[in-house]
PDB file of C-alpha atoms in Angstrom:
ATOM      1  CA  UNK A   1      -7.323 258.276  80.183  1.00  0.00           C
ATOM      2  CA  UNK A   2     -10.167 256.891  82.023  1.00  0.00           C
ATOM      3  CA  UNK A   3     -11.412 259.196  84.409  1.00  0.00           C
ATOM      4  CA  UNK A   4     -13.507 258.454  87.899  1.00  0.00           C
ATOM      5  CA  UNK A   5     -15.440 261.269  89.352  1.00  0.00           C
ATOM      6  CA  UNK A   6     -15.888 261.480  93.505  1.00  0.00           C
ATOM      7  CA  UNK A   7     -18.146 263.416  94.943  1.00  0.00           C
ATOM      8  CA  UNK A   8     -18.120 265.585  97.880  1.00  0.00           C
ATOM      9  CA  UNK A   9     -14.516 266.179  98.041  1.00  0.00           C
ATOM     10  CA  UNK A  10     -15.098 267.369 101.519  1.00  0.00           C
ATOM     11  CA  UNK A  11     -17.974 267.152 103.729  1.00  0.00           C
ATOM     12  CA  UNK A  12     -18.169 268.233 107.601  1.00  0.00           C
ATOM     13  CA  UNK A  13     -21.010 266.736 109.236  1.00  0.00           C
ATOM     14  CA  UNK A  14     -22.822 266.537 112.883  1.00  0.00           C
ATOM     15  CA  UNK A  15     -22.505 263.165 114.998  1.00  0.00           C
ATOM     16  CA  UNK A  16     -25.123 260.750 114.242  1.00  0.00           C
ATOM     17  CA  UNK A  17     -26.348 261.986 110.552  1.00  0.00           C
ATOM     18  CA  UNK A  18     -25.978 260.217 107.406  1.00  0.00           C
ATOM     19  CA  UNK A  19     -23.105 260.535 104.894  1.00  0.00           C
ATOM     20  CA  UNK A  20     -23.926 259.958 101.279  1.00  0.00           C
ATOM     21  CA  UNK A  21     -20.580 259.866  98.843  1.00  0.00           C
ATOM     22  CA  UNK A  22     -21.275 259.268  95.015  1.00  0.00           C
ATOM     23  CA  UNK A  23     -18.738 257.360  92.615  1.00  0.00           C
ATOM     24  CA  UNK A  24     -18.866 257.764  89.151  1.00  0.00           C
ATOM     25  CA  UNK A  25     -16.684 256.319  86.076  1.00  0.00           C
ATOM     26  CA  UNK A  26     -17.222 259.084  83.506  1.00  0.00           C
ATOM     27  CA  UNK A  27     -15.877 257.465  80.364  1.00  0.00           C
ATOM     28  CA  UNK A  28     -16.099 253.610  80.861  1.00  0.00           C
ATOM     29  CA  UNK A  29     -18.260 251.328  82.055  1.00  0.00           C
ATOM     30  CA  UNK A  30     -17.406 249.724  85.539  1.00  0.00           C
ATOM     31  CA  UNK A  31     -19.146 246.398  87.234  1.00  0.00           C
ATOM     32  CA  UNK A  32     -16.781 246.190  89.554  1.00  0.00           C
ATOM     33  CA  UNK A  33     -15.873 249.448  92.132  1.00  0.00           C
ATOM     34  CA  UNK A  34     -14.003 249.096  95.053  1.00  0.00           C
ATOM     35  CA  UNK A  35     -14.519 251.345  98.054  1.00  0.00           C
ATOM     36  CA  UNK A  36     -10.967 252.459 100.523  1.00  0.00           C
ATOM     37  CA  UNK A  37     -10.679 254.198 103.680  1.00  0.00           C
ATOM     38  CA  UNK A  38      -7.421 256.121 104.592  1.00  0.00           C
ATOM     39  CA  UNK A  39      -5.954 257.511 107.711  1.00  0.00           C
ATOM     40  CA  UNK A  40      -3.560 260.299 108.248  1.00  0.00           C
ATOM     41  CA  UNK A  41      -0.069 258.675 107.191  1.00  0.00           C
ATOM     42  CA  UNK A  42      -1.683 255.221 106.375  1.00  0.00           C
ATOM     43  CA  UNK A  43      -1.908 253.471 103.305  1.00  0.00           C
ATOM     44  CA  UNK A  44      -5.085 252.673 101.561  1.00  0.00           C
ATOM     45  CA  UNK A  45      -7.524 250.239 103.364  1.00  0.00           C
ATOM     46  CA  UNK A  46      -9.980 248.287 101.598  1.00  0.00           C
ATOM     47  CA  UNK A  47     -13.488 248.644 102.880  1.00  0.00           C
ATOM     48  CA  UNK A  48     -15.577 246.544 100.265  1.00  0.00           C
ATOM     49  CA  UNK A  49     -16.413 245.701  96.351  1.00  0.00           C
ATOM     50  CA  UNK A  50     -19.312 246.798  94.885  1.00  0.00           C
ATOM     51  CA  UNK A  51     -20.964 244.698  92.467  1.00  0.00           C
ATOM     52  CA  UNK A  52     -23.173 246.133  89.756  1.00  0.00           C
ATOM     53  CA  UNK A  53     -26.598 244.393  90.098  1.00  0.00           C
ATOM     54  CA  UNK A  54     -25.756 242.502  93.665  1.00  0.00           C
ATOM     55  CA  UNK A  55     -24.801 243.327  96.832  1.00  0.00           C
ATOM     56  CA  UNK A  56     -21.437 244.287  98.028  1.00  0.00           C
ATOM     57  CA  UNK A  57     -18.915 242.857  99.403  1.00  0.00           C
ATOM     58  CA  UNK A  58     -17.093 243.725 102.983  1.00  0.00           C
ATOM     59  CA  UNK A  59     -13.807 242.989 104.232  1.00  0.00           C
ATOM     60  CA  UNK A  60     -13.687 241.920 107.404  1.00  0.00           C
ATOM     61  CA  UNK A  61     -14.576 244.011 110.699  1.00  0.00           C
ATOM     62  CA  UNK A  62     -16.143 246.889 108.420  1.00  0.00           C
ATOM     63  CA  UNK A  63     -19.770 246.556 109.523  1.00  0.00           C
ATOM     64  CA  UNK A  64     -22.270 246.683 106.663  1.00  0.00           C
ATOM     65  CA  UNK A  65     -25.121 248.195 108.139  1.00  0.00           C
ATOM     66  CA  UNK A  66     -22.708 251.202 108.737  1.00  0.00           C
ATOM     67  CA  UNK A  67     -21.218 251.331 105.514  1.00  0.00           C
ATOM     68  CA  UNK A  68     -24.429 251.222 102.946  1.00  0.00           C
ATOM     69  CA  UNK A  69     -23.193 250.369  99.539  1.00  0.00           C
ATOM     70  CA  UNK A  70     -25.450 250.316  96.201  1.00  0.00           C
ATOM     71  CA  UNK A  71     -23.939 249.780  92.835  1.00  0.00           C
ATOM     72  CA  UNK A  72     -27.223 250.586  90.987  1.00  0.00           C
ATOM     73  CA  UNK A  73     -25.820 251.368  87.474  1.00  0.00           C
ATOM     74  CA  UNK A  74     -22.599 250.071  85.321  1.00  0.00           C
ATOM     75  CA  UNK A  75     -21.390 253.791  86.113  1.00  0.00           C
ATOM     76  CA  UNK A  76     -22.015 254.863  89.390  1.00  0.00           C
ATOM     77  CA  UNK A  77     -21.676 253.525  92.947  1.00  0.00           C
ATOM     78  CA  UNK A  78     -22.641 255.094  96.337  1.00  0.00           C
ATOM     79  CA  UNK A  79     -21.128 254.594  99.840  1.00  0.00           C
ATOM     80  CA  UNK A  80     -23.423 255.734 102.732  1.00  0.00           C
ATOM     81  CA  UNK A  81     -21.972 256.364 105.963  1.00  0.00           C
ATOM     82  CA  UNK A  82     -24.526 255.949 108.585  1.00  0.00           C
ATOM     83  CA  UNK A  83     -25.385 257.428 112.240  1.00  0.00           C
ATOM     84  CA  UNK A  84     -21.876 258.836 111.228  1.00  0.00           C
ATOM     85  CA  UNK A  85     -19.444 259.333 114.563  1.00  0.00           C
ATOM     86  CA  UNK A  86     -16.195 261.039 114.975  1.00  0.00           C
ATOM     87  CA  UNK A  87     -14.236 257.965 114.378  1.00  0.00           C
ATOM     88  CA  UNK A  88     -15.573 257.337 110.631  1.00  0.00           C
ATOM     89  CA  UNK A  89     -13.845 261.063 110.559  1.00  0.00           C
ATOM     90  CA  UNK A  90     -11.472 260.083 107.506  1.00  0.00           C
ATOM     91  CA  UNK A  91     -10.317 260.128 103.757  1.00  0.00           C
ATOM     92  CA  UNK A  92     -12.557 257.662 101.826  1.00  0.00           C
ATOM     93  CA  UNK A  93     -11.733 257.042  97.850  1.00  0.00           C
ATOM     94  CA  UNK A  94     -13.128 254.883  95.688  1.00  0.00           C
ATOM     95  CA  UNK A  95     -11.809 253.345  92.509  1.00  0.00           C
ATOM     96  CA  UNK A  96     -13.174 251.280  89.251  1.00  0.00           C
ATOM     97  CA  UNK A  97     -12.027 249.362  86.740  1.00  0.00           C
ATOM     98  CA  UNK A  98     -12.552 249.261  83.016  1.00  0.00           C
ATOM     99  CA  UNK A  99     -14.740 246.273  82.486  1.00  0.00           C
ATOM    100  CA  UNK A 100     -13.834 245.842  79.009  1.00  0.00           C
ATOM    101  CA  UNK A 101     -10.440 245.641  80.351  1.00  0.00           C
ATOM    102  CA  UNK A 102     -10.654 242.486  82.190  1.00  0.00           C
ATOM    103  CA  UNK A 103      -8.996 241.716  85.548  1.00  0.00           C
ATOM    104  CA  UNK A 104      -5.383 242.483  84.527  1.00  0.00           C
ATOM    105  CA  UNK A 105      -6.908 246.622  83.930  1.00  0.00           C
ATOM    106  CA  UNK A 106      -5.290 248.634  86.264  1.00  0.00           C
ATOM    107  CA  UNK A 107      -7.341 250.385  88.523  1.00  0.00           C
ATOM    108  CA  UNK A 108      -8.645 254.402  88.778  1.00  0.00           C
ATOM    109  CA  UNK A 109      -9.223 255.909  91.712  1.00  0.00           C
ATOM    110  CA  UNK A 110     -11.392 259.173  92.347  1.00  0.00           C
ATOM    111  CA  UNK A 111     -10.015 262.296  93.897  1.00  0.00           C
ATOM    112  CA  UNK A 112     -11.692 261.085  97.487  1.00  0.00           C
ATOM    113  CA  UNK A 113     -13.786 262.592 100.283  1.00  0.00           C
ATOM    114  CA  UNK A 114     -12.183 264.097 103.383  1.00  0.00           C
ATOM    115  CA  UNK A 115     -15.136 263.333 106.335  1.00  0.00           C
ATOM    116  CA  UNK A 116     -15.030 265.033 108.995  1.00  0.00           C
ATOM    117  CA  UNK A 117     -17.627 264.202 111.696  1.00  0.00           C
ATOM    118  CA  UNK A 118     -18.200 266.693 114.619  1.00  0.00           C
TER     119      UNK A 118
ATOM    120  CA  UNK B   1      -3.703 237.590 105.199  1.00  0.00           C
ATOM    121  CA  UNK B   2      -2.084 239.277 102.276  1.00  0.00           C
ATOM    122  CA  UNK B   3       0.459 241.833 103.308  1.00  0.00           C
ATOM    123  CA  UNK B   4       2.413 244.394 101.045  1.00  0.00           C
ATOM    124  CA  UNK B   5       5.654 246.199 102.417  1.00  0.00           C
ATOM    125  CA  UNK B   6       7.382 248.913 101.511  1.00  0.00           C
ATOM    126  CA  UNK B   7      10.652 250.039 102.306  1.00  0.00           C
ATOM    127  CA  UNK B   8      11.644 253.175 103.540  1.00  0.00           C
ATOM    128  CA  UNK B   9       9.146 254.287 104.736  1.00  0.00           C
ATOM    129  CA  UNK B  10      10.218 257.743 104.170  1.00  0.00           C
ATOM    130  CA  UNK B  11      12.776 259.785 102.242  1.00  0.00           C
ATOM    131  CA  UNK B  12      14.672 263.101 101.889  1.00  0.00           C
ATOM    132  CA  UNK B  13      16.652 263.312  98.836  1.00  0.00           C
ATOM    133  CA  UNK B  14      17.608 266.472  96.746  1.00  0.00           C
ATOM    134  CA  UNK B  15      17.291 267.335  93.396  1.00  0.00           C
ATOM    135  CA  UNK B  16      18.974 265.277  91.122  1.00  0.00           C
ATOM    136  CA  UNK B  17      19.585 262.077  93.236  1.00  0.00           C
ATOM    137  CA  UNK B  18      18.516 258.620  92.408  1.00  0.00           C
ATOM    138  CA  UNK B  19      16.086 256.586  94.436  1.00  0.00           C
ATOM    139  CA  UNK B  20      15.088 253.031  94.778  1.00  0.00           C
ATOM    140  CA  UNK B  21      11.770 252.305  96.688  1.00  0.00           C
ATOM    141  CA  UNK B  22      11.269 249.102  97.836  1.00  0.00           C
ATOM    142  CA  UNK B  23       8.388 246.596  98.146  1.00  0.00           C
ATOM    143  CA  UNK B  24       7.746 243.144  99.203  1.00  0.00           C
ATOM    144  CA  UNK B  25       4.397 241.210  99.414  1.00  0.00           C
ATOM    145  CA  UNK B  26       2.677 238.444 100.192  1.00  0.00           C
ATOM    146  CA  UNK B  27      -0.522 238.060  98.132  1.00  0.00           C
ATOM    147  CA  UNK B  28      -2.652 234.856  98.123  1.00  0.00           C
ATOM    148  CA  UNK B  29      -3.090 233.858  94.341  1.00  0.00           C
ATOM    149  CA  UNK B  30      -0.564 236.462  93.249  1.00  0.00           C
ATOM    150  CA  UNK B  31      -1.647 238.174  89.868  1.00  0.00           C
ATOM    151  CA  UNK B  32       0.203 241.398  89.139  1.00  0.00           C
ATOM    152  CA  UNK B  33       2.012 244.193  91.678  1.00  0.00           C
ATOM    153  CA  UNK B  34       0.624 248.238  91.047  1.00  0.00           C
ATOM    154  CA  UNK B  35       2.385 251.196  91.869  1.00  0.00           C
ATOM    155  CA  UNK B  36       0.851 254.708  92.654  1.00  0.00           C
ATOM    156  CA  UNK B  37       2.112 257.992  92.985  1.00  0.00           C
ATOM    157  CA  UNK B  38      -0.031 259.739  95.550  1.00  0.00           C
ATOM    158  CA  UNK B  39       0.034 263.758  95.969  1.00  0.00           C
ATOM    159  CA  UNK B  40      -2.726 265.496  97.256  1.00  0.00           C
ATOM    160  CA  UNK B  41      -5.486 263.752  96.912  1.00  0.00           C
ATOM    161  CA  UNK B  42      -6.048 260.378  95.181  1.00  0.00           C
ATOM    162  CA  UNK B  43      -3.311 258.020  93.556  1.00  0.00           C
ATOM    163  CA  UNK B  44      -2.268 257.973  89.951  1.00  0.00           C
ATOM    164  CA  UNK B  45      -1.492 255.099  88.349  1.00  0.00           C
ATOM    165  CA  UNK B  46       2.057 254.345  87.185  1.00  0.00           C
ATOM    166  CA  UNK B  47       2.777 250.829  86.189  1.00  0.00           C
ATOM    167  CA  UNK B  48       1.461 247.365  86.271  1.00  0.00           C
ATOM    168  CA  UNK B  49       3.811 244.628  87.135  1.00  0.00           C
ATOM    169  CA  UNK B  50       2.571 241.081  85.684  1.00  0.00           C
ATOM    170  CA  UNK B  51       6.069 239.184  84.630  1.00  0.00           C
ATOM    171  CA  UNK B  52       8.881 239.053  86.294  1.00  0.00           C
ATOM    172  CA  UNK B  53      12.301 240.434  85.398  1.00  0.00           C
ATOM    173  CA  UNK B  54      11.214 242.839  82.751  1.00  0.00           C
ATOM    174  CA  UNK B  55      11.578 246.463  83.119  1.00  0.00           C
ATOM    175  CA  UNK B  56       8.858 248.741  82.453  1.00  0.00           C
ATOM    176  CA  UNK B  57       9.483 252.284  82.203  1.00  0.00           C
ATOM    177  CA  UNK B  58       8.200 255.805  81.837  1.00  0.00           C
ATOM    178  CA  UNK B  59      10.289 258.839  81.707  1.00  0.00           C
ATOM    179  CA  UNK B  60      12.348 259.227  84.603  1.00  0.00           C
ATOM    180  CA  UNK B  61      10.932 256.278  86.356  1.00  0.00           C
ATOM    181  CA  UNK B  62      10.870 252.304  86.182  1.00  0.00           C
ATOM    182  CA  UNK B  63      10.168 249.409  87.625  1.00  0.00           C
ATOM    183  CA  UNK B  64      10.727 246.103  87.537  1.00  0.00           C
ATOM    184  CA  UNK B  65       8.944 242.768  89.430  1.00  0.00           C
ATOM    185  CA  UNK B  66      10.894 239.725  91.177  1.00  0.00           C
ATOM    186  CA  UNK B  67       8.688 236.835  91.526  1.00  0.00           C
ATOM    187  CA  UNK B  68      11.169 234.578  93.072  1.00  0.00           C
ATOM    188  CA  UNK B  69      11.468 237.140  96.004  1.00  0.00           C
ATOM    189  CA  UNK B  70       7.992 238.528  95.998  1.00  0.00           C
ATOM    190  CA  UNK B  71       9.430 242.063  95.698  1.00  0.00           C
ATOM    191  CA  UNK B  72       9.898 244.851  93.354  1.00  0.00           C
ATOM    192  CA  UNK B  73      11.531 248.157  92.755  1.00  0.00           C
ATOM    193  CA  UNK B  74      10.758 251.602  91.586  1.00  0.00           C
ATOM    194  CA  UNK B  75      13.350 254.059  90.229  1.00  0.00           C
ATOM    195  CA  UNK B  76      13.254 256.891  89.720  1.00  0.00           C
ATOM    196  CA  UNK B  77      16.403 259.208  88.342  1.00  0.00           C
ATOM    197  CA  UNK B  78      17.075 262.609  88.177  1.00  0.00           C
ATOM    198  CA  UNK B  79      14.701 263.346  90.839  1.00  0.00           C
ATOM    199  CA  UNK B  80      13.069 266.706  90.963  1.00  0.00           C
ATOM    200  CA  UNK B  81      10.994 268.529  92.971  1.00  0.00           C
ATOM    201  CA  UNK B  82       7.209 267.422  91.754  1.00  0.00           C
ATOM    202  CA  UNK B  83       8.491 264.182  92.301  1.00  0.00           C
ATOM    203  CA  UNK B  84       7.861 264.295  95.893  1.00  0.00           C
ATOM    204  CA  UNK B  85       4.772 262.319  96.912  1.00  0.00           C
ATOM    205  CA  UNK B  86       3.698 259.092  98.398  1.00  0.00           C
ATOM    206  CA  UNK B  87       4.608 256.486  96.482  1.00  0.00           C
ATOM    207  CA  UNK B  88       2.206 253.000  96.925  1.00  0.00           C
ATOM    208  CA  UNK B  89       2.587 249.323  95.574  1.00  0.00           C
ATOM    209  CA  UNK B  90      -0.003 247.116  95.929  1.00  0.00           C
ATOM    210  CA  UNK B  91      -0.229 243.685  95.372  1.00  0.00           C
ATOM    211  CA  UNK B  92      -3.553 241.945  92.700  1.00  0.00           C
ATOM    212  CA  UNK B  93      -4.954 238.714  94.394  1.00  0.00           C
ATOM    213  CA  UNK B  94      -6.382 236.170  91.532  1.00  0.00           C
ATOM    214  CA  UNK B  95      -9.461 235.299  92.757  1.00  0.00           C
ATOM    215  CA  UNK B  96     -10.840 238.457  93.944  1.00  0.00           C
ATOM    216  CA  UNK B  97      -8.976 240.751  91.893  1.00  0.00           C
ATOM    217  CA  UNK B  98      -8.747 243.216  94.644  1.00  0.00           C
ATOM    218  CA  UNK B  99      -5.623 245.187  95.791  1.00  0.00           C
ATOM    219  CA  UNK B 100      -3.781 245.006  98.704  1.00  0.00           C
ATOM    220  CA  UNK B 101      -1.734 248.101  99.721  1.00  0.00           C
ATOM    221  CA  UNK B 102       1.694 248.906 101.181  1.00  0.00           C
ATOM    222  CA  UNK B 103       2.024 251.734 103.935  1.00  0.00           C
ATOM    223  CA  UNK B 104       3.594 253.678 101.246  1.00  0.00           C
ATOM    224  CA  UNK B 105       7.186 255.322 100.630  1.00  0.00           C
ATOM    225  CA  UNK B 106       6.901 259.182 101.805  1.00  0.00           C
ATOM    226  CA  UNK B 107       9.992 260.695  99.229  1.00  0.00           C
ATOM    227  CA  UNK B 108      10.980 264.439  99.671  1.00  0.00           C
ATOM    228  CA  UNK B 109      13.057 265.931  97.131  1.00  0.00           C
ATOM    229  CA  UNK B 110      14.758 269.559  98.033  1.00  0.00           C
ATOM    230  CA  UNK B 111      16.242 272.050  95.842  1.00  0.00           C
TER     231      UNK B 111
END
Protein backbone atom coordinates (compact mmCIF):
# COMPACT_ATOMS: atom_id res chain seq x y z
CA UNK A 1 0.00 0.00 0.00
CA UNK A 2 1.01 3.49 -0.41
CA UNK A 3 3.43 4.44 1.99
CA UNK A 4 4.30 8.20 3.48
CA UNK A 5 7.60 8.67 5.10
CA UNK A 6 7.93 11.41 8.24
CA UNK A 7 10.85 12.53 9.31
CA UNK A 8 12.26 13.18 12.62
CA UNK A 9 10.09 10.95 14.54
CA UNK A 10 11.23 12.81 17.56
CA UNK A 11 13.06 15.92 17.96
CA UNK A 12 13.83 17.88 21.39
CA UNK A 13 14.76 21.30 20.77
CA UNK A 14 15.80 24.71 22.75
CA UNK A 15 13.15 27.69 22.95
CA UNK A 16 13.36 29.99 20.13
CA UNK A 17 15.22 27.68 17.32
CA UNK A 18 13.82 26.46 14.21
CA UNK A 19 12.07 23.11 13.62
CA UNK A 20 12.37 21.61 10.19
CA UNK A 21 9.99 18.26 9.66
CA UNK A 22 10.19 16.57 6.11
CA UNK A 23 7.12 14.68 4.43
CA UNK A 24 7.60 12.35 1.87
CA UNK A 25 5.13 9.99 -0.28
CA UNK A 26 7.53 7.17 -1.21
CA UNK A 27 5.54 5.33 -3.84
CA UNK A 28 2.99 7.85 -5.35
CA UNK A 29 2.90 11.05 -6.40
CA UNK A 30 1.06 13.63 -4.08
CA UNK A 31 -0.08 17.47 -5.05
CA UNK A 32 -1.99 17.72 -2.34
CA UNK A 33 -0.44 17.06 1.57
CA UNK A 34 -2.12 18.05 4.46
CA UNK A 35 -0.27 19.00 7.63
CA UNK A 36 -2.11 17.96 11.56
CA UNK A 37 -1.20 18.84 14.95
CA UNK A 38 -2.22 16.55 17.93
CA UNK A 39 -2.40 16.94 21.62
CA UNK A 40 -2.18 14.43 24.35
CA UNK A 41 -5.77 12.70 24.24
CA UNK A 42 -7.01 14.96 21.32
CA UNK A 43 -7.97 14.11 18.02
CA UNK A 44 -6.20 15.22 14.95
CA UNK A 45 -6.21 19.03 14.19
CA UNK A 46 -5.77 20.35 10.87
CA UNK A 47 -3.05 22.92 10.55
CA UNK A 48 -2.94 23.58 6.66
CA UNK A 49 -2.81 22.05 2.87
CA UNK A 50 0.08 22.15 1.02
CA UNK A 51 -0.13 22.69 -2.54
CA UNK A 52 2.54 21.44 -4.91
CA UNK A 53 3.76 24.51 -6.89
CA UNK A 54 1.72 27.31 -4.65
CA UNK A 55 1.51 28.32 -1.40
CA UNK A 56 -0.26 26.67 1.40
CA UNK A 57 -3.10 26.90 2.86
CA UNK A 58 -3.92 27.66 6.82
CA UNK A 59 -6.82 27.01 8.83
CA UNK A 60 -7.75 29.52 10.85
CA UNK A 61 -5.76 30.95 14.01
CA UNK A 62 -2.56 28.83 12.92
CA UNK A 63 -0.23 31.73 12.10
CA UNK A 64 1.73 31.26 8.88
CA UNK A 65 4.78 32.96 9.53
CA UNK A 66 5.14 30.36 12.41
CA UNK A 67 4.27 27.43 10.60
CA UNK A 68 6.57 27.67 7.20
CA UNK A 69 5.20 25.30 4.67
CA UNK A 70 6.88 24.50 1.10
CA UNK A 71 5.53 21.83 -1.13
CA UNK A 72 8.50 22.06 -3.58
CA UNK A 73 8.16 18.65 -5.35
CA UNK A 74 5.02 16.20 -6.27
CA UNK A 75 6.73 14.01 -3.41
CA UNK A 76 7.82 15.83 -0.63
CA UNK A 77 6.53 18.60 1.66
CA UNK A 78 8.21 20.42 4.62
CA UNK A 79 6.66 22.05 7.75
CA UNK A 80 9.01 24.53 9.56
CA UNK A 81 8.31 25.41 12.98
CA UNK A 82 9.76 28.70 13.75
CA UNK A 83 11.29 30.68 16.92
CA UNK A 84 9.80 27.32 18.26
CA UNK A 85 8.30 27.79 22.12
CA UNK A 86 7.16 25.31 24.60
CA UNK A 87 3.63 25.50 23.53
CA UNK A 88 4.26 24.24 19.76
CA UNK A 89 5.63 21.21 22.17
CA UNK A 90 3.35 18.50 20.34
CA UNK A 91 2.68 15.47 17.93
CA UNK A 92 2.62 16.85 14.33
CA UNK A 93 1.72 14.23 11.30
CA UNK A 94 1.28 14.82 8.02
CA UNK A 95 -0.63 12.92 5.39
CA UNK A 96 -1.00 12.75 1.32
CA UNK A 97 -3.08 11.58 -1.05
CA UNK A 98 -2.65 9.59 -4.21
CA UNK A 99 -3.16 12.09 -6.94
CA UNK A 100 -4.00 9.64 -9.46
CA UNK A 101 -6.61 8.70 -7.08
CA UNK A 102 -8.72 11.68 -7.21
CA UNK A 103 -10.55 13.28 -4.26
CA UNK A 104 -12.56 10.21 -3.18
CA UNK A 105 -8.56 8.44 -2.35
CA UNK A 106 -8.38 7.91 1.08
CA UNK A 107 -5.77 9.53 2.79
CA UNK A 108 -2.04 8.24 4.32
CA UNK A 109 -0.67 9.58 7.06
CA UNK A 110 3.15 9.42 8.16
CA UNK A 111 4.29 7.94 11.40
CA UNK A 112 4.53 11.78 12.92
CA UNK A 113 6.99 13.89 14.92
CA UNK A 114 6.80 14.13 18.71
CA UNK A 115 8.28 18.05 19.40
CA UNK A 116 9.31 18.73 22.31
CA UNK A 117 10.49 22.33 22.92
CA UNK A 118 12.55 23.14 26.12
CA UNK B 1 -17.84 24.91 11.32
CA UNK B 2 -17.73 21.25 10.52
CA UNK B 3 -17.79 19.09 13.58
CA UNK B 4 -17.33 15.19 13.84
CA UNK B 5 -18.43 13.27 17.12
CA UNK B 6 -17.73 10.26 18.41
CA UNK B 7 -19.31 8.33 20.93
CA UNK B 8 -17.87 6.85 23.77
CA UNK B 9 -15.34 8.39 24.17
CA UNK B 10 -13.68 5.56 25.79
CA UNK B 11 -14.02 1.82 26.33
CA UNK B 12 -13.04 -1.26 28.40
CA UNK B 13 -14.21 -4.40 26.96
CA UNK B 14 -12.62 -7.96 27.21
CA UNK B 15 -11.68 -10.35 24.88
CA UNK B 16 -14.25 -11.60 22.86
CA UNK B 17 -16.99 -8.88 23.26
CA UNK B 18 -18.62 -6.93 20.56
CA UNK B 19 -18.37 -3.20 20.16
CA UNK B 20 -20.15 -0.50 18.35
CA UNK B 21 -18.35 2.95 18.09
CA UNK B 22 -20.26 5.68 17.28
CA UNK B 23 -19.96 8.84 15.14
CA UNK B 24 -21.95 11.74 14.08
CA UNK B 25 -20.92 14.79 11.93
CA UNK B 26 -21.65 17.74 10.52
CA UNK B 27 -19.56 18.44 7.39
CA UNK B 28 -20.28 21.36 4.99
CA UNK B 29 -20.54 19.77 1.39
CA UNK B 30 -20.49 16.26 2.83
CA UNK B 31 -18.41 13.81 0.54
CA UNK B 32 -17.46 10.57 2.26
CA UNK B 33 -16.88 9.64 6.30
CA UNK B 34 -13.04 7.83 7.11
CA UNK B 35 -12.26 5.76 9.87
CA UNK B 36 -8.73 5.20 11.48
CA UNK B 37 -7.35 2.93 13.80
CA UNK B 38 -4.68 4.79 15.70
CA UNK B 39 -1.93 2.84 17.93
CA UNK B 40 1.21 4.24 18.58
CA UNK B 41 1.98 6.51 16.34
CA UNK B 42 0.08 7.57 13.18
CA UNK B 43 -3.47 6.30 11.97
CA UNK B 44 -4.14 3.48 9.58
CA UNK B 45 -6.65 3.60 7.32
CA UNK B 46 -9.67 1.29 7.56
CA UNK B 47 -12.61 2.17 5.45
CA UNK B 48 -14.10 4.84 3.34
CA UNK B 49 -17.72 5.55 3.73
CA UNK B 50 -19.26 7.25 0.42
CA UNK B 51 -23.05 5.67 0.19
CA UNK B 52 -25.21 5.21 2.61
CA UNK B 53 -26.66 1.99 4.00
CA UNK B 54 -24.12 -0.37 2.60
CA UNK B 55 -21.86 -2.30 4.74
CA UNK B 56 -18.30 -2.44 4.13
CA UNK B 57 -16.26 -4.86 5.86
CA UNK B 58 -12.87 -6.29 6.68
CA UNK B 59 -12.24 -9.18 8.87
CA UNK B 60 -13.53 -8.72 12.17
CA UNK B 61 -14.64 -5.23 11.56
CA UNK B 62 -17.37 -3.15 9.54
CA UNK B 63 -18.93 -0.28 9.02
CA UNK B 64 -21.64 1.14 7.64
CA UNK B 65 -22.76 5.13 6.81
CA UNK B 66 -26.33 6.79 7.57
CA UNK B 67 -26.79 9.81 5.56
CA UNK B 68 -30.19 10.62 6.75
CA UNK B 69 -28.70 10.91 10.36
CA UNK B 70 -25.25 12.09 9.53
CA UNK B 71 -23.80 9.18 11.56
CA UNK B 72 -22.11 5.94 11.23
CA UNK B 73 -20.95 2.86 13.00
CA UNK B 74 -17.95 0.69 13.37
CA UNK B 75 -18.04 -2.94 14.56
CA UNK B 76 -15.98 -4.75 15.44
CA UNK B 77 -16.57 -8.63 16.78
CA UNK B 78 -14.66 -10.95 18.52
CA UNK B 79 -12.54 -8.35 19.93
CA UNK B 80 -9.03 -9.18 20.91
CA UNK B 81 -6.34 -7.75 22.45
CA UNK B 82 -4.37 -5.80 19.39
CA UNK B 83 -7.56 -4.42 18.84
CA UNK B 84 -7.15 -1.87 21.42
CA UNK B 85 -6.35 1.56 19.99
CA UNK B 86 -7.89 4.85 19.19
CA UNK B 87 -10.30 4.55 16.87
CA UNK B 88 -11.03 8.06 14.57
CA UNK B 89 -13.83 8.99 11.96
CA UNK B 90 -13.53 11.85 10.12
CA UNK B 91 -15.75 13.49 7.99
CA UNK B 92 -14.51 14.61 3.70
CA UNK B 93 -15.82 18.21 2.92
CA UNK B 94 -16.48 18.59 -1.10
CA UNK B 95 -14.93 21.55 -1.85
CA UNK B 96 -11.78 21.35 -0.03
CA UNK B 97 -11.44 17.78 0.23
CA UNK B 98 -9.97 18.04 3.61
CA UNK B 99 -10.86 15.95 6.74
CA UNK B 100 -12.40 16.85 9.70
CA UNK B 101 -11.73 14.67 12.80
CA UNK B 102 -13.66 13.24 15.75
CA UNK B 103 -12.01 13.25 19.35
CA UNK B 104 -11.69 9.63 18.83
CA UNK B 105 -13.09 6.34 20.63
CA UNK B 106 -10.23 5.15 23.23
CA UNK B 107 -11.29 0.99 23.24
CA UNK B 108 -9.40 -1.32 25.74
CA UNK B 109 -9.76 -4.88 25.34
CA UNK B 110 -8.47 -7.23 28.45
CA UNK B 111 -7.72 -10.79 28.54
Amino acid sequence: GAVVSQHPSRVICKSGTSVKIECRSLDFQATTMFWYRQFPKQSLMLMATSNEGSKATYEQGVEKDKFLINHASLTLSTLTVTSAHPEDSSFYICSARDSTGGRDSPLHFGNGTRLTVT
Amino acid sequence: EDKVVQSPLSLVVHEGDTVTLNCSYEVTNFRSLLWYKQEKKAPTFLFMLTSSGIEKKSGRLSSILDKKELSSILNITATQTGDSAIYLCAGITGTASKLTFGTGTRLQVTL
